[in-house]
Coordinates of C-alpha atoms and ligand atoms in Angstrom, one line a residue:
M2 CA 95.6 132.9 50.0
E3 CA 93.0 130.4 49.1
N4 CA 92.2 127.7 51.7
K5 CA 92.7 124.5 49.7
M6 CA 93.0 122.1 52.7
E7 CA 90.3 119.4 52.9
W8 CA 87.5 120.6 55.2
W9 CA 87.8 117.6 57.5
K10 CA 91.5 118.4 58.2
Q11 CA 90.3 121.6 59.8
T12 CA 87.1 120.5 61.6
S13 CA 86.3 119.9 65.2
I14 CA 84.3 116.8 66.2
Y15 CA 81.6 116.4 68.9
Q16 CA 80.4 112.9 69.7
I17 CA 76.8 112.3 70.7
Y18 CA 75.8 109.1 72.4
P19 CA 72.1 109.0 71.3
W20 CA 71.0 107.0 74.3
S21 CA 72.0 109.7 76.7
F22 CA 71.7 113.1 75.0
Q23 CA 68.0 114.1 75.0
D24 CA 64.8 112.1 75.5
S25 CA 61.7 113.6 73.9
N26 CA 59.0 111.1 74.7
G27 CA 59.5 110.3 78.3
D28 CA 60.7 106.7 77.8
G29 CA 64.0 107.5 79.5
I30 CA 66.0 106.9 76.3
G31 CA 67.5 109.7 74.2
D32 CA 66.2 110.0 70.7
L33 CA 66.5 111.8 67.4
P34 CA 63.6 114.3 68.0
G35 CA 65.3 115.1 71.3
I36 CA 68.6 115.8 69.5
L37 CA 66.8 117.9 66.9
G38 CA 65.5 120.1 69.7
R39 CA 69.1 120.7 70.9
L40 CA 70.7 121.5 67.6
D41 CA 70.6 125.2 68.1
E42 CA 72.5 124.8 71.3
I43 CA 75.1 122.6 69.7
Q44 CA 75.5 125.2 67.0
E45 CA 75.8 127.9 69.7
L46 CA 78.6 125.9 71.3
G47 CA 80.4 126.2 67.9
V48 CA 80.6 122.5 67.0
E49 CA 81.6 121.9 63.3
T50 CA 81.1 118.1 62.9
I51 CA 78.7 115.9 64.9
W52 CA 79.6 112.2 65.2
F53 CA 76.7 110.0 66.3
S54 CA 77.2 106.7 68.0
P55 CA 74.9 104.2 66.2
F56 CA 71.1 104.6 66.0
Y57 CA 70.4 101.9 63.5
R58 CA 68.0 99.1 64.2
S59 CA 69.6 96.9 66.9
P60 CA 68.7 94.5 69.7
G61 CA 70.7 96.9 71.9
E62 CA 72.8 94.3 73.6
D63 CA 75.8 96.5 73.0
F64 CA 73.7 99.7 72.9
G65 CA 73.7 99.9 69.1
Y66 CA 77.1 98.5 68.3
D67 CA 75.2 95.3 67.5
I68 CA 73.3 96.2 64.3
S69 CA 70.5 94.2 62.9
D70 CA 69.6 96.5 60.0
Y71 CA 72.1 99.0 58.6
T72 CA 69.6 101.0 56.7
A73 CA 66.8 101.4 59.3
I74 CA 66.5 103.6 62.4
D75 CA 65.8 101.8 65.6
P76 CA 62.3 102.6 66.7
R77 CA 63.6 103.6 70.2
F78 CA 65.3 106.6 68.5
G79 CA 62.7 107.6 66.0
T80 CA 62.0 107.1 62.3
M81 CA 63.9 107.5 59.0
A82 CA 61.9 110.7 58.6
D83 CA 63.5 112.0 61.8
C84 CA 66.9 111.0 60.5
D85 CA 66.4 112.7 57.2
K86 CA 65.3 115.8 59.1
L87 CA 68.4 115.5 61.4
I88 CA 70.7 115.5 58.4
K89 CA 68.9 118.4 56.8
E90 CA 68.8 120.5 60.0
I91 CA 72.5 119.9 60.8
H92 CA 73.5 121.0 57.3
K93 CA 71.2 124.0 57.6
R94 CA 73.2 125.1 60.6
K95 CA 76.4 124.7 58.6
M96 CA 77.5 121.7 60.5
K97 CA 78.5 118.2 59.3
I98 CA 77.3 114.8 60.2
V99 CA 79.3 111.7 60.7
L100 CA 77.7 108.3 61.3
D101 CA 79.2 105.4 63.2
M102 CA 79.7 102.4 60.9
V103 CA 80.2 99.0 62.4
M104 CA 81.6 97.1 59.4
N105 CA 83.4 94.5 61.4
H106 CA 80.4 92.6 62.8
T107 CA 76.7 92.5 62.9
S108 CA 74.3 91.5 65.7
D109 CA 73.7 87.8 65.9
K110 CA 70.0 88.7 65.4
H111 CA 70.8 90.2 62.0
P112 CA 68.8 88.3 59.3
W113 CA 72.1 87.6 57.5
F114 CA 73.5 85.8 60.5
L115 CA 70.2 83.9 61.2
E116 CA 70.4 82.7 57.6
S117 CA 74.1 82.0 57.8
K118 CA 73.9 79.8 60.9
S119 CA 70.8 77.9 59.6
S120 CA 72.8 75.6 57.4
K121 CA 76.1 75.1 55.7
E122 CA 74.5 75.4 52.3
N123 CA 72.7 78.7 53.0
P124 CA 73.8 81.4 50.5
K125 CA 74.7 83.6 53.5
R126 CA 76.9 81.0 55.1
D127 CA 80.1 82.7 53.9
F128 CA 79.0 86.1 55.1
Y129 CA 80.5 85.1 58.4
I130 CA 83.6 83.1 59.4
W131 CA 82.8 79.5 60.2
R132 CA 85.2 76.7 61.0
K133 CA 85.0 73.1 62.2
G134 CA 85.7 72.6 65.8
S135 CA 83.5 72.2 68.8
K136 CA 85.2 71.4 72.1
K137 CA 88.6 71.9 70.5
K138 CA 88.7 75.5 69.3
P139 CA 89.7 76.0 65.6
N140 CA 92.7 78.0 66.8
N141 CA 94.0 80.0 69.8
W142 CA 92.7 83.5 68.8
I143 CA 91.5 85.6 71.7
S144 CA 89.0 88.3 71.1
M145 CA 89.4 92.0 72.1
V146 CA 87.5 91.3 75.3
G147 CA 89.8 88.5 76.4
T148 CA 87.7 85.4 75.6
S149 CA 88.2 82.9 72.8
G150 CA 86.9 84.4 69.6
W151 CA 85.3 81.1 68.6
N152 CA 81.7 80.4 69.4
Y153 CA 80.3 76.9 68.9
D154 CA 76.9 76.6 67.3
E155 CA 75.1 73.3 67.5
T156 CA 72.9 73.8 64.4
T157 CA 75.7 73.0 62.0
D158 CA 78.3 71.7 64.5
E159 CA 80.7 74.5 63.7
S160 CA 82.0 77.6 65.3
Y161 CA 81.8 81.2 64.2
Y162 CA 84.3 83.9 64.9
S163 CA 83.8 87.1 66.8
N164 CA 86.6 89.5 67.6
F165 CA 84.5 91.4 70.2
L166 CA 81.5 89.9 72.1
S167 CA 80.0 86.6 71.1
F168 CA 76.7 88.1 70.0
Q169 CA 78.7 90.2 67.5
P170 CA 79.7 87.7 64.7
D171 CA 82.5 89.1 62.4
L172 CA 81.6 89.6 58.8
N173 CA 83.8 87.8 56.3
Y174 CA 85.5 90.4 54.0
R175 CA 87.2 87.7 52.0
N176 CA 83.7 87.1 50.5
P177 CA 83.3 89.7 47.7
K178 CA 79.5 89.7 48.3
V179 CA 80.1 91.0 51.9
K180 CA 82.2 93.8 50.5
K181 CA 79.7 94.7 47.9
T182 CA 76.8 94.7 50.4
M183 CA 78.7 96.9 52.9
F184 CA 79.7 99.3 50.2
G185 CA 76.0 99.5 49.3
V186 CA 75.3 100.4 53.0
L187 CA 77.9 103.3 52.7
D188 CA 76.2 104.4 49.5
F189 CA 72.8 104.4 51.1
W190 CA 74.0 106.9 53.7
L191 CA 76.2 108.9 51.5
S192 CA 73.4 109.5 49.1
K193 CA 71.4 110.9 52.0
G194 CA 74.2 113.4 52.4
V195 CA 76.2 112.3 55.4
D196 CA 79.7 113.7 55.5
G197 CA 81.6 110.7 56.7
F198 CA 81.9 107.6 58.9
R199 CA 83.5 106.7 62.1
L200 CA 84.7 103.1 61.5
D201 CA 84.2 100.9 64.5
I202 CA 87.1 98.5 65.4
F203 CA 88.5 98.8 61.9
N204 CA 91.7 97.1 63.1
S205 CA 89.8 93.9 63.2
I206 CA 88.3 93.8 59.7
Y207 CA 90.5 91.0 58.2
K208 CA 91.6 87.8 59.9
D209 CA 94.5 85.6 58.7
E210 CA 93.4 83.5 55.7
S211 CA 95.0 80.3 56.9
F212 CA 94.0 80.8 60.5
R213 CA 97.5 80.5 62.0
D214 CA 97.8 80.4 65.8
N215 CA 98.9 83.6 67.5
P216 CA 102.3 83.6 69.2
S217 CA 102.3 84.2 73.0
S218 CA 103.2 87.4 74.8
L219 CA 104.0 88.4 78.4
R220 CA 101.4 91.2 78.4
F221 CA 98.0 90.7 79.9
F222 CA 96.2 94.1 80.0
P223 CA 95.2 95.9 76.8
T224 CA 95.3 99.7 76.8
P225 CA 93.1 102.0 74.7
D226 CA 95.9 102.5 72.2
N227 CA 97.2 98.9 72.2
H228 CA 95.1 95.9 71.8
D229 CA 97.5 93.9 69.7
E230 CA 99.4 92.5 72.6
A231 CA 97.0 91.5 75.4
F232 CA 95.7 88.5 77.3
F233 CA 99.2 86.8 76.9
Q234 CA 98.9 86.8 73.1
K235 CA 100.4 88.7 70.3
K236 CA 97.5 89.2 68.0
L237 CA 99.5 88.9 64.8
Y238 CA 96.8 87.0 62.9
N239 CA 93.5 88.5 64.1
L240 CA 94.2 92.2 64.3
N241 CA 95.9 94.8 62.0
L242 CA 96.4 92.6 59.0
P243 CA 97.9 94.0 55.8
E244 CA 94.6 93.2 54.1
S245 CA 92.9 95.7 56.5
F246 CA 95.4 98.4 55.5
Q247 CA 94.6 97.7 51.9
F248 CA 90.9 97.7 52.6
A249 CA 91.2 101.2 54.1
K250 CA 92.3 102.4 50.7
E251 CA 89.4 100.7 49.0
V252 CA 86.8 102.3 51.3
R253 CA 88.4 105.7 50.9
K254 CA 88.4 105.4 47.1
H255 CA 84.8 104.2 47.1
I256 CA 83.5 107.2 49.1
S257 CA 85.6 109.8 47.4
K258 CA 83.4 110.1 44.4
Y259 CA 80.7 111.8 46.5
K260 CA 80.4 115.5 46.1
Q261 CA 80.3 116.3 49.9
K262 CA 83.9 115.0 50.0
P263 CA 83.3 112.7 52.9
F264 CA 86.0 111.4 55.3
L265 CA 86.7 108.3 57.4
I266 CA 87.9 108.3 60.9
G267 CA 89.0 104.9 62.1
E268 CA 88.9 103.3 65.5
V269 CA 92.1 101.4 65.3
S270 CA 94.8 100.8 67.8
G271 CA 98.5 99.9 67.9
S272 CA 101.8 101.5 67.4
D273 CA 102.2 104.7 65.4
S274 CA 103.5 102.6 62.5
V275 CA 100.3 100.6 62.6
L276 CA 98.2 103.8 62.6
K277 CA 100.2 105.1 59.7
S278 CA 99.6 101.9 57.8
F279 CA 95.8 102.6 58.1
L280 CA 96.3 106.1 56.8
G281 CA 98.2 104.8 53.8
E282 CA 101.7 105.7 52.5
K283 CA 100.2 108.3 50.2
A284 CA 97.7 109.5 52.7
D285 CA 95.2 107.4 50.6
G286 CA 93.8 105.2 53.4
L287 CA 91.6 106.3 56.2
S288 CA 91.4 110.1 56.4
L289 CA 92.0 110.2 60.1
V290 CA 92.5 107.7 63.0
F291 CA 91.7 108.3 66.6
Q292 CA 94.8 108.8 68.6
F293 CA 94.2 107.8 72.2
E294 CA 97.4 109.1 73.9
L295 CA 95.4 111.7 75.8
I296 CA 93.3 108.9 77.4
H297 CA 96.2 108.3 79.8
F298 CA 97.8 111.7 79.9
K299 CA 100.1 112.9 82.6
Y300 CA 99.1 116.4 83.7
Q301 CA 102.5 118.0 83.1
A302 CA 103.8 120.3 80.4
K303 CA 106.5 117.9 79.3
F304 CA 104.0 115.2 78.5
F305 CA 102.2 117.5 76.1
K306 CA 105.3 118.9 74.6
D307 CA 106.6 115.5 73.9
L308 CA 103.3 114.4 72.4
L309 CA 103.2 117.4 70.0
E310 CA 106.8 116.7 68.9
K311 CA 106.1 113.0 68.5
N312 CA 103.0 113.7 66.4
E313 CA 104.8 116.2 64.1
K314 CA 107.5 113.6 63.6
E315 CA 105.2 110.6 63.0
F316 CA 102.2 112.3 61.5
P317 CA 103.5 115.4 59.5
T318 CA 101.4 117.2 57.0
P319 CA 99.5 116.0 54.9
L320 CA 98.6 113.7 57.8
T321 CA 96.5 115.2 60.5
P322 CA 96.7 114.0 64.2
T323 CA 93.7 113.7 66.3
Y324 CA 93.3 114.5 70.0
V325 CA 90.8 112.4 72.0
L326 CA 90.1 113.1 75.6
G327 CA 87.2 110.7 76.0
N328 CA 84.5 108.6 74.4
H329 CA 81.8 106.2 75.3
D330 CA 84.3 103.5 76.2
Q331 CA 86.6 105.4 78.5
R332 CA 86.7 107.1 81.9
R333 CA 85.6 110.7 81.7
F334 CA 88.7 112.9 81.7
I335 CA 87.3 115.2 84.4
D336 CA 87.4 112.3 86.8
R337 CA 90.9 111.5 85.8
L338 CA 91.6 115.1 86.9
G339 CA 89.9 114.6 90.2
G340 CA 87.1 116.9 89.1
D341 CA 89.5 119.9 88.7
V342 CA 87.8 122.3 86.2
K343 CA 90.9 124.5 86.0
K344 CA 92.9 121.6 84.7
A345 CA 90.1 120.6 82.4
K346 CA 90.4 124.0 80.8
I347 CA 94.1 123.5 80.2
L348 CA 93.6 120.1 78.5
S349 CA 90.7 121.3 76.3
A350 CA 92.7 124.3 75.3
F351 CA 95.6 122.0 74.3
Q352 CA 93.2 119.9 72.3
F353 CA 91.8 122.8 70.3
L354 CA 94.9 124.8 69.7
A355 CA 97.3 122.1 68.6
R356 CA 97.5 121.1 64.9
G357 CA 95.0 118.4 64.6
I358 CA 91.4 117.5 65.2
P359 CA 89.9 117.8 68.7
V360 CA 87.3 115.1 69.4
V361 CA 85.0 116.1 72.2
Y362 CA 82.7 113.6 74.0
Y363 CA 79.2 115.0 74.8
G364 CA 79.2 116.3 78.4
D365 CA 82.9 116.9 78.6
E366 CA 82.1 120.6 77.8
I367 CA 80.3 120.8 81.2
G368 CA 82.7 118.6 83.1
R369 CA 80.0 115.9 83.3
K370 CA 81.2 113.4 85.9
E371 CA 81.3 109.6 85.9
G372 CA 78.8 107.3 87.6
R373 CA 79.8 104.8 90.2
I374 CA 77.7 101.9 89.1
S375 CA 79.3 98.6 90.2
N376 CA 80.3 96.1 87.6
F377 CA 77.6 93.8 89.1
F378 CA 74.8 96.1 88.3
G379 CA 76.1 97.2 84.9
K380 CA 74.0 97.2 81.8
D381 CA 77.1 97.3 79.6
P382 CA 77.8 93.7 78.3
I383 CA 81.4 94.1 79.3
A384 CA 80.4 94.8 82.9
K385 CA 78.0 91.8 82.7
M386 CA 80.9 89.6 81.6
N387 CA 83.0 90.8 84.6
R388 CA 80.2 91.3 87.1
F389 CA 82.2 89.7 90.0
V390 CA 85.1 92.0 89.6
P391 CA 84.8 94.7 92.3
L392 CA 84.8 98.3 90.9
F393 CA 87.7 99.3 93.2
L394 CA 89.9 96.6 91.7
S395 CA 89.1 97.5 88.1
N396 CA 89.8 101.2 89.0
L397 CA 93.0 100.2 90.7
L398 CA 94.2 98.3 87.6
E399 CA 93.0 101.1 85.4
I400 CA 90.9 98.8 83.3
Y401 CA 87.6 100.3 82.3
I402 CA 84.9 97.6 82.8
N403 CA 81.5 99.2 83.3
R404 CA 81.2 101.7 80.5
D405 CA 77.7 102.7 81.8
N406 CA 79.6 105.1 84.0
C407 CA 80.8 107.3 81.2
R408 CA 77.4 107.1 79.4
L409 CA 75.2 108.9 82.0
P410 CA 72.6 111.3 80.7
M411 CA 73.5 114.9 79.7
L412 CA 72.9 117.5 82.3
W413 CA 70.8 120.2 80.7
D414 CA 69.3 122.0 83.6
E415 CA 68.9 121.8 87.4
T416 CA 65.6 119.8 87.5
D417 CA 65.5 116.2 88.8
G418 CA 65.8 114.6 85.4
A419 CA 68.4 117.2 84.5
G420 CA 66.3 118.2 81.5
F421 CA 67.3 114.9 79.9
S422 CA 64.0 113.1 80.4
K423 CA 60.6 113.4 82.0
G424 CA 60.6 109.7 82.6
K425 CA 62.9 107.3 84.3
P426 CA 66.3 107.6 82.6
W427 CA 67.8 104.3 81.2
L428 CA 70.9 105.1 83.3
P429 CA 70.6 107.2 86.4
V430 CA 71.3 110.9 86.1
G431 CA 73.0 110.7 89.5
K432 CA 73.7 113.5 92.0
F433 CA 74.8 116.8 90.5
K434 CA 75.0 120.5 91.4
P435 CA 72.9 123.0 89.3
S436 CA 76.2 124.7 88.4
E437 CA 77.1 121.6 86.5
S438 CA 74.2 121.9 84.1
V439 CA 74.4 123.6 80.6
K440 CA 71.7 126.0 81.6
V441 CA 73.5 127.5 84.5
Q442 CA 77.0 127.3 82.9
K443 CA 75.7 129.4 80.0
T444 CA 75.1 132.3 82.5
V445 CA 78.5 132.0 84.1
E446 CA 81.2 133.8 82.2
D447 CA 84.1 131.7 83.2
S448 CA 82.3 128.3 83.2
L449 CA 83.7 125.3 81.4
W450 CA 80.9 125.4 78.9
N451 CA 81.8 129.0 78.0
H452 CA 85.5 128.0 77.7
Y453 CA 84.6 125.3 75.2
R454 CA 82.4 127.7 73.3
Q455 CA 85.3 130.1 73.1
L456 CA 87.6 127.4 71.9
F457 CA 85.3 126.0 69.3
H458 CA 84.7 129.5 67.9
L459 CA 88.3 130.6 68.1
R460 CA 89.3 127.6 65.9
K461 CA 86.5 128.2 63.6
S462 CA 87.4 131.8 63.0
S463 CA 91.2 131.4 62.8
R464 CA 92.8 130.2 59.6
I465 CA 96.1 130.0 61.5
L466 CA 94.7 127.6 64.0
K467 CA 93.0 125.5 61.3
E468 CA 95.7 125.4 58.7
G469 CA 98.9 126.5 60.3
S470 CA 101.9 124.4 61.1
I471 CA 103.1 123.9 64.7
K472 CA 106.3 124.4 66.5
T473 CA 107.0 123.8 70.2
K474 CA 109.1 126.3 72.1
T475 CA 111.5 125.7 75.0
T476 CA 110.9 128.0 78.0
N477 CA 112.6 128.5 81.3
H478 CA 109.7 127.1 83.2
V479 CA 109.1 123.3 83.5
D480 CA 105.4 123.9 84.0
L481 CA 104.9 126.1 81.0
L482 CA 103.9 124.6 77.7
C483 CA 104.5 127.0 74.8
F484 CA 103.9 126.4 71.1
E485 CA 103.4 128.4 68.0
R486 CA 101.0 127.9 65.1
I487 CA 102.3 129.4 61.9
L488 CA 100.7 130.3 58.6
G489 CA 102.7 132.5 56.2
K490 CA 104.0 135.4 58.2
K491 CA 101.3 135.1 60.9
V492 CA 101.9 133.4 64.2
V493 CA 99.6 132.4 67.0
T494 CA 101.4 131.7 70.3
V495 CA 100.0 129.5 73.0
F496 CA 101.1 129.6 76.7
L497 CA 99.6 127.0 79.0
N498 CA 100.6 126.9 82.7
F499 CA 100.4 123.4 84.0
G500 CA 101.8 124.4 87.4
E501 CA 100.6 125.6 90.8
N502 CA 102.7 128.8 90.7
Q503 CA 102.5 132.0 88.8
I504 CA 104.7 132.2 85.7
E505 CA 106.1 135.4 84.2
E506 CA 106.7 135.7 80.5
L507 CA 107.6 138.3 77.9
L508 CA 105.0 139.5 75.5
P509 CA 106.3 140.5 72.0
K510 CA 105.4 144.0 70.9
G511 CA 102.3 144.4 68.8
S512 CA 100.8 141.2 70.1
Q513 CA 97.1 140.9 69.8
L514 CA 95.2 138.9 72.5
L515 CA 93.0 136.1 71.1
Y516 CA 92.0 134.3 74.2
Q517 CA 92.9 134.0 77.9
F518 CA 91.6 132.0 80.8
G519 CA 92.3 131.1 84.4
G520 CA 93.8 134.4 85.5
V521 CA 96.3 136.2 83.3
E522 CA 97.6 139.7 83.9
V523 CA 99.3 141.8 81.3
K524 CA 101.6 144.6 82.5
G525 CA 103.3 146.4 79.6
E526 CA 105.6 143.8 78.0
R527 CA 105.1 141.2 80.7
I528 CA 102.4 138.7 81.3
Y529 CA 101.7 136.9 84.5
L530 CA 100.1 133.5 84.2
K531 CA 98.4 132.3 87.3
E532 CA 98.3 128.5 88.1
H533 CA 96.5 126.5 85.4
S534 CA 95.9 129.5 83.2
G535 CA 96.3 130.0 79.5
F536 CA 97.1 132.8 77.1
V537 CA 96.8 132.9 73.3
F538 CA 98.0 135.8 71.1
E539 CA 98.7 136.6 67.5
T540 CA 101.7 138.4 66.2
Ligands
GLC615 C1 84.1 99.8 69.7 C2 83.0 100.7 70.3 C3 82.5 100.0 71.5 C4 81.8 98.7 71.1 C5 82.8 97.8 70.3 C6 82.1 96.7 69.5 O1 85.2 99.6 70.5 O2 83.6 101.9 70.6 O3 81.6 100.8 72.2 O4 81.4 98.0 72.2 O5 83.5 98.6 69.3 O6 81.4 97.2 68.4
CA616 CA1 62.9 108.6 74.0

């Protein structure tokens, strides 16, 4: 049987936040030469696709998500030659590279914006969204961070629109020149051989053409998978517009002529029907979208069974679900588990064995913990905006304000700088035990790092896990999650014990063990799964 499924429907994704991965020159900031020096280790882990948070030229006010030149490398990370080398070396190791593409907005220091704001007659004026209105805002639209999206600028006595922070002015996609320019940017990188793009806040690309006011809503707090009703507003006219669904198709079509068969993974949020609209009725929109349900998981078998069933109903083949446990905007999942490595193994096993794409945030493979930097001392612009909100309060309300805390440097070894930097790291490494570092975990057979390595490699080597369909099974134990992956006559069965007690199950004759963790005993036709253990076999 030939494997005809697109490669990106079978891949696994590992996210690198360049600021925090590996510093090579002692300035305390991670960089491309640093990453190059770690590629062998990433390959050893078994990663298939690496997604890089932005390393383009940027003032760095939002740590790279405020771009001032889309086709240049920021000097703090290295040079274009380093980047070319990175692409080459990743491909040499049979891995793929995905770049973060912030199409929605630029930095307010981008030359396009500087021109745009200089006068109403400037040819770049319509690159951005300008409206009359100073004290009185042009309409009631609230940005994704809870402030008015309109920013008054004295130079021309008008306001520009930003759906995120005010120094990130939104590009105007109703201007054909903007589209053309941004397609040119995609071409620049695709010609260099990159294998796809992660599209930043793609739900925000288009805004209502007639600038209608948004209706009100009773909801205040946004969640990772729902921004469209928040801050007492239903964001009917500044998020998830039909034009954005349409644009997803245009971008897909544009990139599909490249021989590397690149893909798009969108950061969008909303109901499943919104997500599906971005994927297109004929699966002709974005290739994948992040699905953030695991960001607020309940650690119980039923939650995961329901999620699998829901995703099979809402996102059946040819659609491919994604499973995201963390990223550079969210609490680390190990902290949401109270630091429990056994439970972390269950969740990561789920992520890798389900039908769909596991998205792993750097450091999650070693259980890298959060920082406790207060909002007051945060470098993150969102923390700065909310500096007087005490950390305990934001934690209590489960709103993630200071994103510095999930962006702390990688822990490579047991030395003071954790092998991340010989200088003063841009964010503190924090206290850690040697056993948390990559170096030590590599030597411990049942470490979390080794568990992830097994999972990455298991997926890579199993066509059933990559291509197979999925079916949940009902068992007699509330704490046991059981599902099957099926390809032709072959079946891989997964048992995950979410409970505190041992569970006994029957093992079909002729079963072949693929992987087990957390303490599983096989006695004849019976298997005994200790608390938080897992067992994977093929029949
Ligand atoms: C996305 C990014 C986030 C960034 C924002 C603005 O949500 O993940 O880090 O601050 O977009 O670009
Ligand atoms: Ca550096």
